[in-house]
Every structure is written in C-alpha cells, then in structure tokens.
C-alpha cells in the first residue's frame, strides 16, 4: 500500500561508553595496587552484607564519606588518574541525562571485584544512586560480558513473541567487557554479568556517582 | 593532565510506535463521518466522564464496528499496517494478526480521552477522522516515569511529565503497544473531534518453550 509510514523509538535509555586511551601503560601497576588490598578469600560478602558477587572477591577502594571525614586522598597516581578521568565522564553523562545542573556530581564510591572460573555478578541495581558504572581493569568478552536489563521485561514478556522471530524471552542489552573501558548507566537499571568460564581472573571496578547541591523541587525554579 | 575525549552514547530499550497516513483521506472523510453517525446512537456503557452540566465529555460507540461493511476499506488499511507493525515489533510470524475491535470516539468541545491502556491487546491504534492538534494531541506516557522522576532531573532541561506528544491530523493512523498508557489533551475548539480506534491481535497458543 503506497502511503507515508514512519516508526519512532520512544523512551530509550541512554548509556555511555568510553575507553581510557593508553590504559595498557598503567594496567599492571593499577591492578597491583588494587589487589594489594584485596581480601585473600573469595567470599561473597561486602562490608558485612550480601553482595551480588558469586565466587569472587570484592574490596572497597574509595568512599567519599570516609575519605572526607578522615582527610584522606587517593595516593596511588594511576588510581588518581583513572579516578579523575571517570569523574569527567560522569559529569558529561550527568548532562546527557538532563540531570540537574544545580547539583555537582562526584564519585561517591569505588570498589573492585574479581571473579575466577564460574564466578559472576548476579542481577542487581544501585538504587538510589543516580548514576552507576563499571571500569574494566582486566576483562575481555570471553571472561563474561555485561548485560543491562530492560526495565519493561515483565510487560514485554507478555507480548506474542516466539523464537521464530528470534525475539528474546529476556530483554537484555549486551555490552562487551574490555580492559580500559568505562560504561555508565542509570543507577536504577538492573544488570548482571555472565559467568567467567575460563581460568583467567576477570577484574572490574564499580563506581557510584553521588551529587551535592540544592534543588528546588518545582519546574518553575 | 588527563586525556579526555567524549564517550559514545547508546540509546537502548526504546518503545517503537508506528505512524501512517491514509492516502487521499479527504475523499472518504465525509462518508466516514456519515457512516459513524448511526453508531453514535448506541453508545458503549461506561461513558462516566461528564461536564458540570451533566453532558458527556466523550461519546463512544460499541466496539463492534469491524462488522459494518461500510468500513471495509478503512479496516483493510488499518489491518495492513497492523501487520507491518507486528513485524516491526518482531512478534511471532506463526499467526496472522487481524482487527479484533473497531469503535469510534466523538469528543465534544472541552472533552478529552482520559488515560487508559488496551491491555491485554498486543497492538492498539487510533485513526484520526476529524482532528487537529487543537482538538487534542495523542499523549503517550513513559511507562517508567515513576523511577525517572526519582532521579535528580533538571526540570528546566527535561519535561516534568514524561510523555511523548504525537501530533494528529485527518487521515493519520498511529499504532502503539496495547499496554502503554495514553490519553488526549482537551478539545480546545468548538468542533467535535472524531476518531476511530482499533485493537489488533491474533489467535496465539501459549506453549512452553520446548513446544
């Protein structure tokens, strides 16, 4: 039928990806610094609470609250470099999401995870954190990619889908995990990783962005 | 000094809607309006929205106009595009989607269509017979607006109410998922706004994955 037709994609969620140029030059010393603080045991526990990590190790790297309270600074130069770089990208992503420019976003927390064979990160989100992300310290797709979950999967799963159209029964978006890559996404978005099937360790650093400032909760401000 | 280049943005998990225009709609418009007149004599129950004088803010026919042969060409047009949209959504090709229901709404001046969904219909649609933006655009709601509003958004940069506004005009067909909440703005003119609505579905057997 000869007629004007158009489709429009509504309400997409913007994620942000970038790569640290020259990461290979700092990768080994950065990992050495971070692993020097690692818990020697592969336990699924973080500061006394259950963590979505399965068969892996987790360690806190940075917490703004504690650092400010104790007057600490990041002393490792490579970590500082990556920290500042992630901060700048977080600020850009903040603007892209149209989050309030009255607020000053900053890294609230950084922690590292490592998974050995069979290990993975189970589905979770970072609520109430506005922006979350991951920086890959040592990763490649064969060690387990990142999967972001469609928040509408419950309703989409009730649609007349069938494998004849290769329609997924789970509505995920796969992001390749590569060393030196940063992925930022809304903190409410659930995500997980595939298990690491190899003998190689997969290491990543998770990030939570917080913010500070005053907002007037009216559109007429 | 850190080397800083902007990253790449990717928009994921969009919700697809579909728009089409009936060719030379002006040639059939008046006939359609005349054919609908008799159906507005039998209004669907549940038109509970009234103004302060007790007059309805919306007149809705029974949802059985698909049985009226006067609308055959219109039904064929909508069904064709319903099938195209079905493919766009990657729904199963094992069934032939078809129009389950057709009905019409007449919105008098000041009236509007309140927010609603067509669940469990997979696809819903509206064809605008006599409509302008002043008579009320179609407003589609972001299904996760609750969580979006909990983000520290800048209301000067982004709309407070997360809706997508679809401009309307005579002969325009809009198809969208049946589960998505939508409504129209008030009719700000002195004329009646007239639209036809359609539910599109198919006979689907729900089987386990192994089947």
PDB file of C-alpha atoms in Angstrom, chain A residues 13-105:
ATOM      1  CA  UNK A  13      17.570   4.885  27.987  1.00  0.00           C
ATOM      2  CA  UNK A  14      20.923   6.452  27.220  1.00  0.00           C
ATOM      3  CA  UNK A  15      24.041   4.664  28.363  1.00  0.00           C
ATOM      4  CA  UNK A  16      27.596   5.937  27.941  1.00  0.00           C
ATOM      5  CA  UNK A  17      30.749   4.102  26.885  1.00  0.00           C
ATOM      6  CA  UNK A  18      34.330   5.247  26.518  1.00  0.00           C
ATOM      7  CA  UNK A  19      37.846   3.841  26.613  1.00  0.00           C
ATOM      8  CA  UNK A  20      40.856   5.030  28.583  1.00  0.00           C
ATOM      9  CA  UNK A  21      43.493   5.821  25.959  1.00  0.00           C
ATOM     10  CA  UNK A  22      46.811   4.202  26.831  1.00  0.00           C
ATOM     11  CA  UNK A  23      45.307   2.036  29.570  1.00  0.00           C
ATOM     12  CA  UNK A  24      47.826  -0.715  28.789  1.00  0.00           C
ATOM     13  CA  UNK A  25      50.550   1.556  30.193  1.00  0.00           C
ATOM     14  CA  UNK A  26      49.009   1.721  33.655  1.00  0.00           C
ATOM     15  CA  UNK A  27      47.061  -1.540  33.802  1.00  0.00           C
ATOM     16  CA  UNK A  28      49.634  -3.672  35.667  1.00  0.00           C
ATOM     17  CA  UNK A  29      50.630  -1.170  38.373  1.00  0.00           C
ATOM     18  CA  UNK A  30      46.983  -0.178  38.888  1.00  0.00           C
ATOM     19  CA  UNK A  31      45.898  -3.791  39.341  1.00  0.00           C
ATOM     20  CA  UNK A  32      48.867  -4.440  41.632  1.00  0.00           C
ATOM     21  CA  UNK A  33      47.854  -1.500  43.803  1.00  0.00           C
ATOM     22  CA  UNK A  34      44.208  -2.542  43.975  1.00  0.00           C
ATOM     23  CA  UNK A  35      44.911  -6.221  44.624  1.00  0.00           C
ATOM     24  CA  UNK A  36      47.293  -5.347  47.448  1.00  0.00           C
ATOM     25  CA  UNK A  37      44.167  -4.518  49.458  1.00  0.00           C
ATOM     26  CA  UNK A  38      42.087  -7.480  48.356  1.00  0.00           C
ATOM     27  CA  UNK A  39      40.597  -9.902  50.773  1.00  0.00           C
ATOM     28  CA  UNK A  40      42.602 -13.064  50.285  1.00  0.00           C
ATOM     29  CA  UNK A  41      39.442 -15.150  50.464  1.00  0.00           C
ATOM     30  CA  UNK A  42      36.945 -15.318  47.633  1.00  0.00           C
ATOM     31  CA  UNK A  43      33.859 -14.586  49.700  1.00  0.00           C
ATOM     32  CA  UNK A  44      30.540 -13.196  48.554  1.00  0.00           C
ATOM     33  CA  UNK A  45      30.409 -10.574  51.210  1.00  0.00           C
ATOM     34  CA  UNK A  46      30.960  -6.840  51.273  1.00  0.00           C
ATOM     35  CA  UNK A  47      31.195  -4.850  54.482  1.00  0.00           C
ATOM     36  CA  UNK A  48      29.079  -7.422  56.233  1.00  0.00           C
ATOM     37  CA  UNK A  49      26.237  -7.587  53.703  1.00  0.00           C
ATOM     38  CA  UNK A  50      25.363  -9.938  50.889  1.00  0.00           C
ATOM     39  CA  UNK A  51      26.764  -8.876  47.544  1.00  0.00           C
ATOM     40  CA  UNK A  52      25.615  -9.945  44.067  1.00  0.00           C
ATOM     41  CA  UNK A  53      29.125 -11.237  43.515  1.00  0.00           C
ATOM     42  CA  UNK A  54      29.251 -15.023  43.193  1.00  0.00           C
ATOM     43  CA  UNK A  55      32.508 -16.934  43.569  1.00  0.00           C
ATOM     44  CA  UNK A  56      34.558 -13.794  43.618  1.00  0.00           C
ATOM     45  CA  UNK A  57      36.403 -11.289  45.729  1.00  0.00           C
ATOM     46  CA  UNK A  58      35.399  -7.718  46.419  1.00  0.00           C
ATOM     47  CA  UNK A  59      37.177  -4.820  48.040  1.00  0.00           C
ATOM     48  CA  UNK A  60      36.351  -1.201  48.727  1.00  0.00           C
ATOM     49  CA  UNK A  61      38.714   1.247  47.051  1.00  0.00           C
ATOM     50  CA  UNK A  62      37.222   4.645  47.770  1.00  0.00           C
ATOM     51  CA  UNK A  63      34.350   6.085  49.748  1.00  0.00           C
ATOM     52  CA  UNK A  64      33.886   9.839  49.682  1.00  0.00           C
ATOM     53  CA  UNK A  65      32.294   9.925  53.108  1.00  0.00           C
ATOM     54  CA  UNK A  66      35.198   8.176  54.830  1.00  0.00           C
ATOM     55  CA  UNK A  67      37.860   9.946  52.807  1.00  0.00           C
ATOM     56  CA  UNK A  68      36.386  13.357  53.622  1.00  0.00           C
ATOM     57  CA  UNK A  69      35.892  12.506  57.275  1.00  0.00           C
ATOM     58  CA  UNK A  70      39.422  11.211  57.684  1.00  0.00           C
ATOM     59  CA  UNK A  71      41.021  13.795  55.393  1.00  0.00           C
ATOM     60  CA  UNK A  72      42.398  11.074  53.152  1.00  0.00           C
ATOM     61  CA  UNK A  73      43.339  11.456  49.499  1.00  0.00           C
ATOM     62  CA  UNK A  74      43.969   8.936  46.756  1.00  0.00           C
ATOM     63  CA  UNK A  75      47.705   8.413  46.934  1.00  0.00           C
ATOM     64  CA  UNK A  76      48.238   5.991  44.056  1.00  0.00           C
ATOM     65  CA  UNK A  77      48.979   8.076  40.931  1.00  0.00           C
ATOM     66  CA  UNK A  78      47.410   5.604  38.490  1.00  0.00           C
ATOM     67  CA  UNK A  79      44.242   5.260  40.505  1.00  0.00           C
ATOM     68  CA  UNK A  80      44.086   9.065  40.767  1.00  0.00           C
ATOM     69  CA  UNK A  81      44.425   9.319  37.011  1.00  0.00           C
ATOM     70  CA  UNK A  82      41.567   6.885  36.407  1.00  0.00           C
ATOM     71  CA  UNK A  83      39.515   8.466  39.203  1.00  0.00           C
ATOM     72  CA  UNK A  84      39.769  11.942  37.634  1.00  0.00           C
ATOM     73  CA  UNK A  85      39.036  10.536  34.166  1.00  0.00           C
ATOM     74  CA  UNK A  86      35.900   8.713  35.370  1.00  0.00           C
ATOM     75  CA  UNK A  87      34.801  11.864  37.205  1.00  0.00           C
ATOM     76  CA  UNK A  88      34.943  13.927  33.996  1.00  0.00           C
ATOM     77  CA  UNK A  89      32.962  11.334  32.046  1.00  0.00           C
ATOM     78  CA  UNK A  90      30.432  11.084  34.860  1.00  0.00           C
ATOM     79  CA  UNK A  91      29.878  14.834  34.647  1.00  0.00           C
ATOM     80  CA  UNK A  92      29.337  14.592  30.881  1.00  0.00           C
ATOM     81  CA  UNK A  93      26.889  11.723  31.290  1.00  0.00           C
ATOM     82  CA  UNK A  94      25.108  13.708  34.004  1.00  0.00           C
ATOM     83  CA  UNK A  95      24.472  16.460  31.446  1.00  0.00           C
ATOM     84  CA  UNK A  96      23.394  13.966  28.786  1.00  0.00           C
ATOM     85  CA  UNK A  97      20.776  12.531  31.146  1.00  0.00           C
ATOM     86  CA  UNK A  98      19.470  16.057  31.770  1.00  0.00           C
ATOM     87  CA  UNK A  99      20.158  15.676  35.454  1.00  0.00           C
ATOM     88  CA  UNK A 100      20.146  18.877  37.433  1.00  0.00           C
ATOM     89  CA  UNK A 101      22.923  21.330  36.702  1.00  0.00           C
ATOM     90  CA  UNK A 102      22.316  22.772  40.162  1.00  0.00           C
ATOM     91  CA  UNK A 103      23.956  19.643  41.509  1.00  0.00           C
ATOM     92  CA  UNK A 104      27.627  18.768  41.409  1.00  0.00           C
ATOM     93  CA  UNK A 105      28.148  15.070  40.602  1.00  0.00           C
TER      94      UNK A 105
END
